[in-house]
Amino acid sequence: MASLKSPVQRLILAGGFAVAIAAAPVVSVFATPTAPVAPQAQGCSGGEEPDQFTGNCVPHTVPNAGSVFTTQPGNPDVPEVMGIPCIGHNQGGCIGLAEEAQAQTVTPPPAPVFSHSP
């Protein structure tokens, strides 16, 4: 590659790069084809609504139709002890309640029965 010795040559080369960089966004705006606008479904029949992505009529989903699955309130995947979830800042309390629950279930050994003979 030939080296540029004259400051005028360097200035012309730098100016050419600046023009190319500045013109790139303008060229990309005019070079991209415009997408045709999809027709919007206006007159959907009963029980259907227009889909916002395709523009076609799709069956309306009923949010309160009931569920096949039943879940507990909150997050059913989180273990809990006495209603306190065992995650985050409740972890210490959860461990304490679990230990306390185990301590409550321990029964003392039966009292010895002494028999006497008459």
XYZ file of C-alpha atoms in Angstrom:
118
model
C 0.000 0.000 0.000
C 1.319 3.379 -0.911
C 1.905 5.786 1.923
C 0.342 9.210 1.735
C 2.976 11.864 2.037
C 0.975 14.973 1.337
C -1.394 16.374 3.976
C -3.863 17.184 1.203
C -4.029 13.496 0.203
C -4.632 12.501 3.829
C -7.367 15.119 4.173
C -9.111 13.905 1.003
C -8.947 10.278 2.158
C -10.285 11.119 5.647
C -13.058 13.230 4.103
C -14.065 10.340 1.842
C -14.386 8.014 4.833
C -16.429 10.622 6.726
C -18.831 11.025 3.798
C -19.197 7.239 3.454
C -19.959 6.844 7.149
C -22.479 9.691 7.133
C -24.216 8.436 3.976
C -24.616 4.812 5.142
C -27.825 5.353 7.194
C -29.389 7.426 4.420
C -28.669 4.733 1.846
C -30.078 1.997 4.114
C -33.364 3.889 4.539
C -33.922 4.113 0.795
C -32.565 0.640 0.000
C -34.892 -1.393 2.251
C -38.193 -2.452 0.716
C -41.334 -1.461 2.573
C -43.483 -4.298 3.856
C -47.070 -4.364 2.642
C -49.628 -3.594 5.333
C -51.579 -6.677 6.315
C -55.357 -6.366 6.053
C -57.106 -5.944 9.375
C -60.051 -8.161 10.220
C -62.890 -5.763 10.995
C -66.080 -7.771 10.933
C -65.375 -10.828 13.038
C -68.345 -13.006 13.845
C -69.579 -13.661 17.375
C -67.071 -15.380 19.632
C -64.099 -14.231 17.537
C -61.719 -11.312 17.733
C -59.033 -9.940 15.394
C -55.544 -11.286 16.054
C -53.105 -8.411 16.510
C -50.255 -10.279 14.804
C -51.912 -11.862 11.790
C -55.013 -9.702 11.407
C -57.218 -12.779 11.015
C -60.266 -13.599 13.106
C -59.486 -16.082 15.859
C -61.756 -17.612 18.534
C -62.037 -15.447 21.626
C -60.473 -16.992 24.717
C -62.595 -16.786 27.823
C -60.412 -16.073 30.869
C -62.950 -17.205 33.474
C -63.931 -20.492 31.851
C -62.397 -22.554 34.639
C -59.180 -24.482 34.782
C -58.320 -28.126 34.400
C -55.644 -27.800 37.066
C -56.143 -26.667 40.624
C -53.348 -24.902 42.439
C -52.784 -23.492 45.869
C -52.814 -19.739 46.297
C -49.441 -18.181 45.669
C -46.708 -20.322 44.205
C -47.437 -24.048 44.615
C -43.777 -24.918 43.956
C -42.541 -23.156 47.104
C -42.477 -25.273 50.268
C -43.999 -23.672 53.325
C -44.182 -24.379 57.026
C -47.277 -23.165 58.891
C -48.132 -20.863 55.987
C -44.686 -19.199 55.814
C -42.842 -19.748 52.507
C -39.338 -21.162 52.811
C -37.591 -18.729 50.451
C -35.568 -15.545 50.773
C -35.691 -13.634 54.030
C -38.151 -16.135 55.560
C -35.605 -18.965 55.423
C -34.513 -18.656 59.066
C -38.075 -18.514 60.333
C -39.010 -21.474 58.199
C -36.143 -23.557 59.594
C -37.064 -22.542 63.150
C -40.711 -23.448 62.665
C -39.761 -26.769 61.102
C -37.547 -27.613 64.065
C -40.268 -26.505 66.463
C -42.842 -28.634 64.670
C -40.552 -31.649 64.949
C -39.994 -30.958 68.638
C -43.735 -30.852 69.251
C -44.247 -34.255 67.676
C -41.688 -35.989 69.883
C -43.461 -37.870 72.611
C -41.724 -38.547 75.888
C -41.129 -42.156 76.766
C -43.906 -43.718 78.796
C -43.541 -43.485 82.528
C -42.341 -46.708 84.090
C -45.009 -48.741 85.723
C -44.025 -50.152 89.071
C -46.002 -53.008 90.276
C -46.039 -54.195 93.784
C -47.000 -57.463 95.160
C -49.398 -57.611 98.115
